[in-house]
CSV table of C-alpha atoms in Angstrom, one decimal:
chain,number,residue,atom,x,y,z
A,9,UNK,CA,93.9,109.7,83.6
A,10,UNK,CA,90.5,111.5,83.7
A,11,UNK,CA,86.9,110.4,84.5
A,12,UNK,CA,85.5,109.1,87.8
A,13,UNK,CA,82.9,107.0,86.1
A,14,UNK,CA,83.5,103.9,84.0
A,15,UNK,CA,82.5,100.2,83.5
A,16,UNK,CA,84.4,97.2,82.3
A,17,UNK,CA,85.0,93.5,82.4
A,18,UNK,CA,87.5,92.0,84.9
A,19,UNK,CA,90.4,90.4,82.9
A,20,UNK,CA,92.9,89.9,85.9
A,21,UNK,CA,92.9,89.8,89.6
A,22,UNK,CA,95.6,90.3,92.1
A,23,UNK,CA,96.4,87.7,94.7
A,24,UNK,CA,93.9,87.3,97.5
A,25,UNK,CA,91.1,89.3,95.7
A,26,UNK,CA,87.7,87.8,96.4
A,27,UNK,CA,85.4,90.7,95.6
A,28,UNK,CA,85.2,89.8,91.9
A,29,UNK,CA,85.8,87.1,89.4
A,30,UNK,CA,87.3,86.9,85.9
A,31,UNK,CA,84.5,88.1,83.5
A,32,UNK,CA,82.5,90.1,86.0
A,33,UNK,CA,81.1,93.3,84.8
A,34,UNK,CA,82.1,96.0,87.3
A,35,UNK,CA,82.6,99.6,88.1
A,36,UNK,CA,84.3,101.5,90.9
A,37,UNK,CA,83.1,103.6,93.7
A,38,UNK,CA,84.0,107.3,93.3
A,39,UNK,CA,86.2,107.2,96.5
A,40,UNK,CA,88.9,104.5,96.4
A,41,UNK,CA,88.5,103.2,100.0
A,42,UNK,CA,85.3,104.7,101.4
A,43,UNK,CA,83.4,101.5,102.0
A,44,UNK,CA,80.8,102.4,104.6
A,45,UNK,CA,80.0,104.8,107.5
A,46,UNK,CA,80.8,108.5,107.8
A,47,UNK,CA,83.3,109.8,105.4
A,48,UNK,CA,86.7,110.9,106.8
A,49,UNK,CA,89.4,113.2,105.4
A,50,UNK,CA,91.6,110.2,104.6
A,51,UNK,CA,88.9,108.6,102.4
A,52,UNK,CA,87.9,111.7,100.8
A,53,UNK,CA,91.6,112.3,99.8
A,54,UNK,CA,91.6,109.3,97.4
A,55,UNK,CA,89.5,109.7,94.2
A,56,UNK,CA,89.5,108.0,90.9
A,57,UNK,CA,90.0,110.6,88.0
A,58,UNK,CA,91.7,112.9,90.5
A,59,UNK,CA,94.9,111.6,92.2
A,60,UNK,CA,94.1,108.0,91.2
A,61,UNK,CA,93.9,107.2,87.5
A,62,UNK,CA,90.3,107.3,86.1
A,63,UNK,CA,88.6,105.5,83.4
A,64,UNK,CA,89.1,107.2,80.0
A,65,UNK,CA,91.4,104.2,79.2
A,66,UNK,CA,91.4,100.7,77.6
A,67,UNK,CA,92.5,99.1,80.9
A,68,UNK,CA,92.0,100.4,84.4
A,69,UNK,CA,93.4,99.3,87.7
A,70,UNK,CA,91.2,99.5,90.7
A,71,UNK,CA,91.5,98.6,94.4
A,72,UNK,CA,89.3,95.7,95.8
A,73,UNK,CA,87.6,98.1,98.3
A,74,UNK,CA,86.3,100.0,95.1
A,75,UNK,CA,84.6,97.0,93.4
A,76,UNK,CA,80.9,97.5,92.6
A,77,UNK,CA,78.9,95.2,90.3
A,78,UNK,CA,76.6,96.9,88.0
A,79,UNK,CA,72.9,96.0,87.4
A,80,UNK,CA,72.6,93.4,84.8
A,81,UNK,CA,69.9,94.9,82.8
A,82,UNK,CA,71.8,98.1,82.1
A,83,UNK,CA,74.1,98.7,79.0
A,84,UNK,CA,77.6,99.6,79.5
A,85,UNK,CA,77.0,103.1,78.6
A,86,UNK,CA,74.2,103.2,81.2
A,87,UNK,CA,76.1,101.5,83.9
A,88,UNK,CA,79.0,103.9,83.2
A,89,UNK,CA,77.0,106.9,84.5
A,90,UNK,CA,76.3,105.6,88.0
A,91,UNK,CA,79.4,106.3,90.1
A,92,UNK,CA,79.2,110.1,90.5
A,93,UNK,CA,75.9,111.7,89.3
A,94,UNK,CA,73.8,108.8,90.2
A,95,UNK,CA,75.2,108.2,93.7
A,96,UNK,CA,75.1,111.9,94.5
A,97,UNK,CA,71.4,111.9,93.8
A,98,UNK,CA,70.8,108.7,95.6
A,99,UNK,CA,72.8,110.0,98.7
A,100,UNK,CA,71.0,113.2,98.7
A,101,UNK,CA,67.7,111.5,99.1
A,102,UNK,CA,68.6,108.5,101.4
A,103,UNK,CA,71.4,109.7,103.8
A,104,UNK,CA,71.5,110.3,106.6
A,105,UNK,CA,67.8,109.2,106.6
A,106,UNK,CA,65.7,107.6,103.8
A,107,UNK,CA,63.3,109.6,101.9
A,108,UNK,CA,59.7,109.0,103.3
A,109,UNK,CA,57.0,107.9,101.0
A,110,UNK,CA,54.8,110.8,100.3
A,111,UNK,CA,57.4,113.4,100.9
A,112,UNK,CA,57.7,116.3,98.5
A,113,UNK,CA,61.1,116.8,96.6
A,114,UNK,CA,62.2,119.8,94.8
A,115,UNK,CA,64.9,119.5,92.2
A,116,UNK,CA,66.7,122.6,91.0
A,117,UNK,CA,68.4,122.3,87.5
A,118,UNK,CA,68.2,119.9,84.6
A,119,UNK,CA,71.7,118.4,84.9
A,120,UNK,CA,72.4,114.6,85.3
A,121,UNK,CA,72.1,114.8,89.1
A,122,UNK,CA,68.7,116.4,88.9
A,123,UNK,CA,67.5,113.9,86.4
A,124,UNK,CA,68.7,111.0,88.7
A,125,UNK,CA,67.0,112.7,91.7
A,126,UNK,CA,63.7,112.8,89.8
A,127,UNK,CA,63.9,109.1,88.9
A,128,UNK,CA,65.0,107.9,92.5
A,129,UNK,CA,62.4,110.2,94.2
A,130,UNK,CA,59.5,108.6,92.2
A,131,UNK,CA,60.5,105.0,92.9
A,132,UNK,CA,60.8,105.9,96.7
A,133,UNK,CA,57.2,107.2,96.6
A,134,UNK,CA,57.7,110.9,96.6
A,135,UNK,CA,56.0,113.8,94.8
A,136,UNK,CA,58.4,115.8,92.7
A,137,UNK,CA,58.5,119.5,91.6
A,138,UNK,CA,61.3,120.4,89.3
A,139,UNK,CA,62.8,123.9,88.5
A,140,UNK,CA,64.3,124.3,84.9
A,141,UNK,CA,65.0,127.1,82.4
A,142,UNK,CA,62.9,126.2,79.2
A,143,UNK,CA,59.7,124.9,78.1
A,144,UNK,CA,61.4,122.0,76.2
A,145,UNK,CA,63.2,121.0,79.3
A,146,UNK,CA,60.1,121.2,81.3
A,147,UNK,CA,58.3,118.9,79.0
A,148,UNK,CA,61.2,116.4,79.2
A,149,UNK,CA,61.2,116.6,83.0
A,150,UNK,CA,57.5,115.7,83.2
A,151,UNK,CA,58.0,112.8,80.9
A,152,UNK,CA,60.7,111.6,83.2
A,153,UNK,CA,58.4,111.7,86.3
A,154,UNK,CA,58.2,115.2,87.6
A,155,UNK,CA,54.7,116.0,88.8
A,156,UNK,CA,55.0,119.7,88.3
A,157,UNK,CA,57.7,121.8,86.7
A,158,UNK,CA,58.3,125.7,87.0
A,159,UNK,CA,60.3,127.5,84.3
A,160,UNK,CA,62.6,129.9,86.2
A,161,UNK,CA,62.8,132.2,83.3
A,162,UNK,CA,59.1,132.9,83.5
A,163,UNK,CA,58.7,132.6,87.4
A,164,UNK,CA,61.8,134.2,88.8
A,165,UNK,CA,60.5,134.0,92.3
A,166,UNK,CA,60.0,130.3,92.1
A,167,UNK,CA,60.7,129.8,95.8
A,168,UNK,CA,57.5,131.6,96.7
A,169,UNK,CA,55.6,129.8,93.7
A,170,UNK,CA,56.6,126.4,95.3
A,171,UNK,CA,55.3,127.5,98.7
A,172,UNK,CA,52.0,128.9,97.2
A,173,UNK,CA,51.7,125.7,95.0
A,174,UNK,CA,52.1,123.3,97.9
A,175,UNK,CA,51.0,125.3,101.0
A,176,UNK,CA,53.8,124.0,103.2
A,177,UNK,CA,56.9,123.8,100.8
A,178,UNK,CA,59.1,121.0,99.9
A,179,UNK,CA,60.7,118.6,102.5
A,180,UNK,CA,63.8,117.8,100.4
A,181,UNK,CA,65.4,120.3,98.0
A,182,UNK,CA,68.1,119.0,95.7
A,183,UNK,CA,69.9,122.0,94.4
A,184,UNK,CA,72.2,121.0,91.5
A,185,UNK,CA,73.0,124.7,90.6
A,186,UNK,CA,74.7,126.3,93.4
A,187,UNK,CA,74.8,129.6,95.1
A,188,UNK,CA,72.8,131.5,92.4
A,189,UNK,CA,69.7,129.5,93.4
A,190,UNK,CA,70.3,128.9,97.1
A,191,UNK,CA,68.1,131.8,98.2
A,192,UNK,CA,65.1,130.6,96.2
A,193,UNK,CA,65.8,127.0,97.3
A,194,UNK,CA,65.5,128.1,101.0
A,195,UNK,CA,62.3,130.0,100.4
A,196,UNK,CA,60.7,126.8,98.9
A,197,UNK,CA,61.7,124.7,101.8
A,198,UNK,CA,59.1,123.4,104.3
A,199,UNK,CA,59.5,123.6,108.1
A,200,UNK,CA,62.5,121.5,109.2
A,201,UNK,CA,63.3,120.7,105.6
A,202,UNK,CA,66.7,119.9,104.1
A,203,UNK,CA,68.5,121.6,101.2
A,204,UNK,CA,71.2,119.7,99.7
A,205,UNK,CA,73.7,121.7,97.9
A,206,UNK,CA,75.2,119.8,95.0
A,207,UNK,CA,75.9,122.4,92.3
A,208,UNK,CA,79.2,124.5,92.5
A,209,UNK,CA,78.2,127.4,90.4
A,210,UNK,CA,78.9,130.9,91.8
A,211,UNK,CA,76.8,134.0,91.4
A,212,UNK,CA,77.5,136.4,88.5
A,213,UNK,CA,79.7,139.3,89.3
A,214,UNK,CA,77.7,142.1,91.0
A,215,UNK,CA,75.0,139.7,92.4
A,216,UNK,CA,74.0,140.4,95.9
A,217,UNK,CA,73.7,137.5,98.3
A,218,UNK,CA,71.7,137.5,101.6
A,219,UNK,CA,73.9,137.8,104.7
A,220,UNK,CA,71.9,135.2,106.3
A,221,UNK,CA,71.2,132.3,103.9
A,222,UNK,CA,68.6,130.9,106.1
A,223,UNK,CA,66.4,133.9,106.0
A,224,UNK,CA,63.4,133.3,108.3
A,225,UNK,CA,63.3,129.6,107.4
A,226,UNK,CA,63.7,126.8,109.9
A,227,UNK,CA,65.8,124.2,107.8
A,228,UNK,CA,69.2,122.6,107.2
A,229,UNK,CA,71.6,123.4,104.4
A,230,UNK,CA,74.2,120.6,103.7
A,231,UNK,CA,76.9,119.7,101.2
A,232,UNK,CA,77.5,116.1,100.4
A,233,UNK,CA,80.4,114.1,98.9
A,234,UNK,CA,78.9,111.6,96.5
A,235,UNK,CA,78.7,108.3,98.7
A,236,UNK,CA,80.1,105.3,100.0
A,237,UNK,CA,80.5,101.9,98.3
A,238,UNK,CA,77.7,100.6,100.6
A,239,UNK,CA,75.6,103.4,99.3
A,240,UNK,CA,76.3,102.5,95.8
A,241,UNK,CA,75.3,99.0,96.2
A,242,UNK,CA,72.0,100.0,97.9
A,243,UNK,CA,71.4,102.3,94.9
A,244,UNK,CA,72.1,99.4,92.5
A,245,UNK,CA,69.6,97.1,94.3
A,246,UNK,CA,67.0,99.9,93.8
A,247,UNK,CA,67.8,100.3,90.2
A,248,UNK,CA,67.6,96.6,89.5
A,249,UNK,CA,64.3,96.2,91.5
A,250,UNK,CA,62.6,99.0,89.5
A,251,UNK,CA,64.5,98.4,86.1
A,252,UNK,CA,65.3,102.0,86.2
A,253,UNK,CA,67.3,103.2,83.2
A,254,UNK,CA,69.7,106.3,83.3
A,255,UNK,CA,69.1,109.2,80.9
A,256,UNK,CA,72.0,109.3,78.3
A,257,UNK,CA,72.1,112.3,75.9
A,258,UNK,CA,74.9,111.3,73.5
A,259,UNK,CA,77.5,108.6,73.2
A,260,UNK,CA,80.9,109.5,71.6
A,261,UNK,CA,83.8,107.4,70.3
A,262,UNK,CA,87.1,107.4,72.0
A,263,UNK,CA,88.6,109.3,69.0
A,264,UNK,CA,86.1,112.1,69.6
A,265,UNK,CA,86.7,112.5,73.3
A,266,UNK,CA,87.7,116.1,72.8
A,267,UNK,CA,84.4,116.8,71.0
A,268,UNK,CA,82.6,115.1,73.8
A,269,UNK,CA,84.2,117.4,76.4
A,270,UNK,CA,83.4,120.5,74.3
A,271,UNK,CA,79.7,119.2,74.1
A,272,UNK,CA,79.6,118.8,77.8
A,273,UNK,CA,80.9,122.3,78.5
A,274,UNK,CA,78.4,123.8,76.0
A,275,UNK,CA,75.4,122.9,78.4
A,276,UNK,CA,73.4,121.5,75.6
A,277,UNK,CA,73.2,118.1,77.0
A,278,UNK,CA,70.1,116.7,78.8
A,279,UNK,CA,71.4,113.6,80.5
A,280,UNK,CA,74.8,112.0,80.7
A,281,UNK,CA,77.6,112.2,78.0
A,282,UNK,CA,79.4,109.0,77.5
A,283,UNK,CA,82.7,108.1,75.7
A,284,UNK,CA,82.9,104.6,74.4
A,285,UNK,CA,86.4,103.1,74.6
A,286,UNK,CA,86.9,100.4,72.0
């Protein structure tokens, strides 16, 4: 059963379950049993929507270790977007150390993770520069909170542009594209900064890549795997405190699920694509 994200109301409990009550509105953590602390191979191996049934269903069975209560001010559609994209962005900015107020964050891409990263960076007190691929998206990113936006189709060497704009570069780079943008992300990084690689896109055939991805920069490049249930709960507290609302592009009925998948693959969405299960 596909989909790692979903939200619903508890209608039945197994014996001894204390983490929720009948009628609670909950979601599940992306990983079935990663509650807190460093992730292990064992916890990484159990994922909803992968080797555990996901949430494109009328009824879903989840483990008690996965229970996460959703912010009360969010609609079901909004709350259903949190488990993957939301938590990836939150973890990128708050683990292993929280983002410091006044830091500079660079987001690369205009997908759901990048949008969440802008929202979270702003509530955490950071300055945000965003890289995107059109003027229309640039305007929407500014409306969401980005302090500056660079259109990569106009400024192809945007890593150098970020450095020139800031003087020192960005302390946190959230690259939601992948290897095609890594070289520019590294060039945009401040001394001792962190590039968090979230995107999985590969370079086009024939594209050359640097033998040394660090170049002459002194920084760290890392990959992350969403986050723990404890991270999820911390994110939800911040969302509640700041009354943050996720960006939703379109909501489809369950009978139109195939159309929803096609729309998502088209790359036309700005924000999450949601399927409502009646």
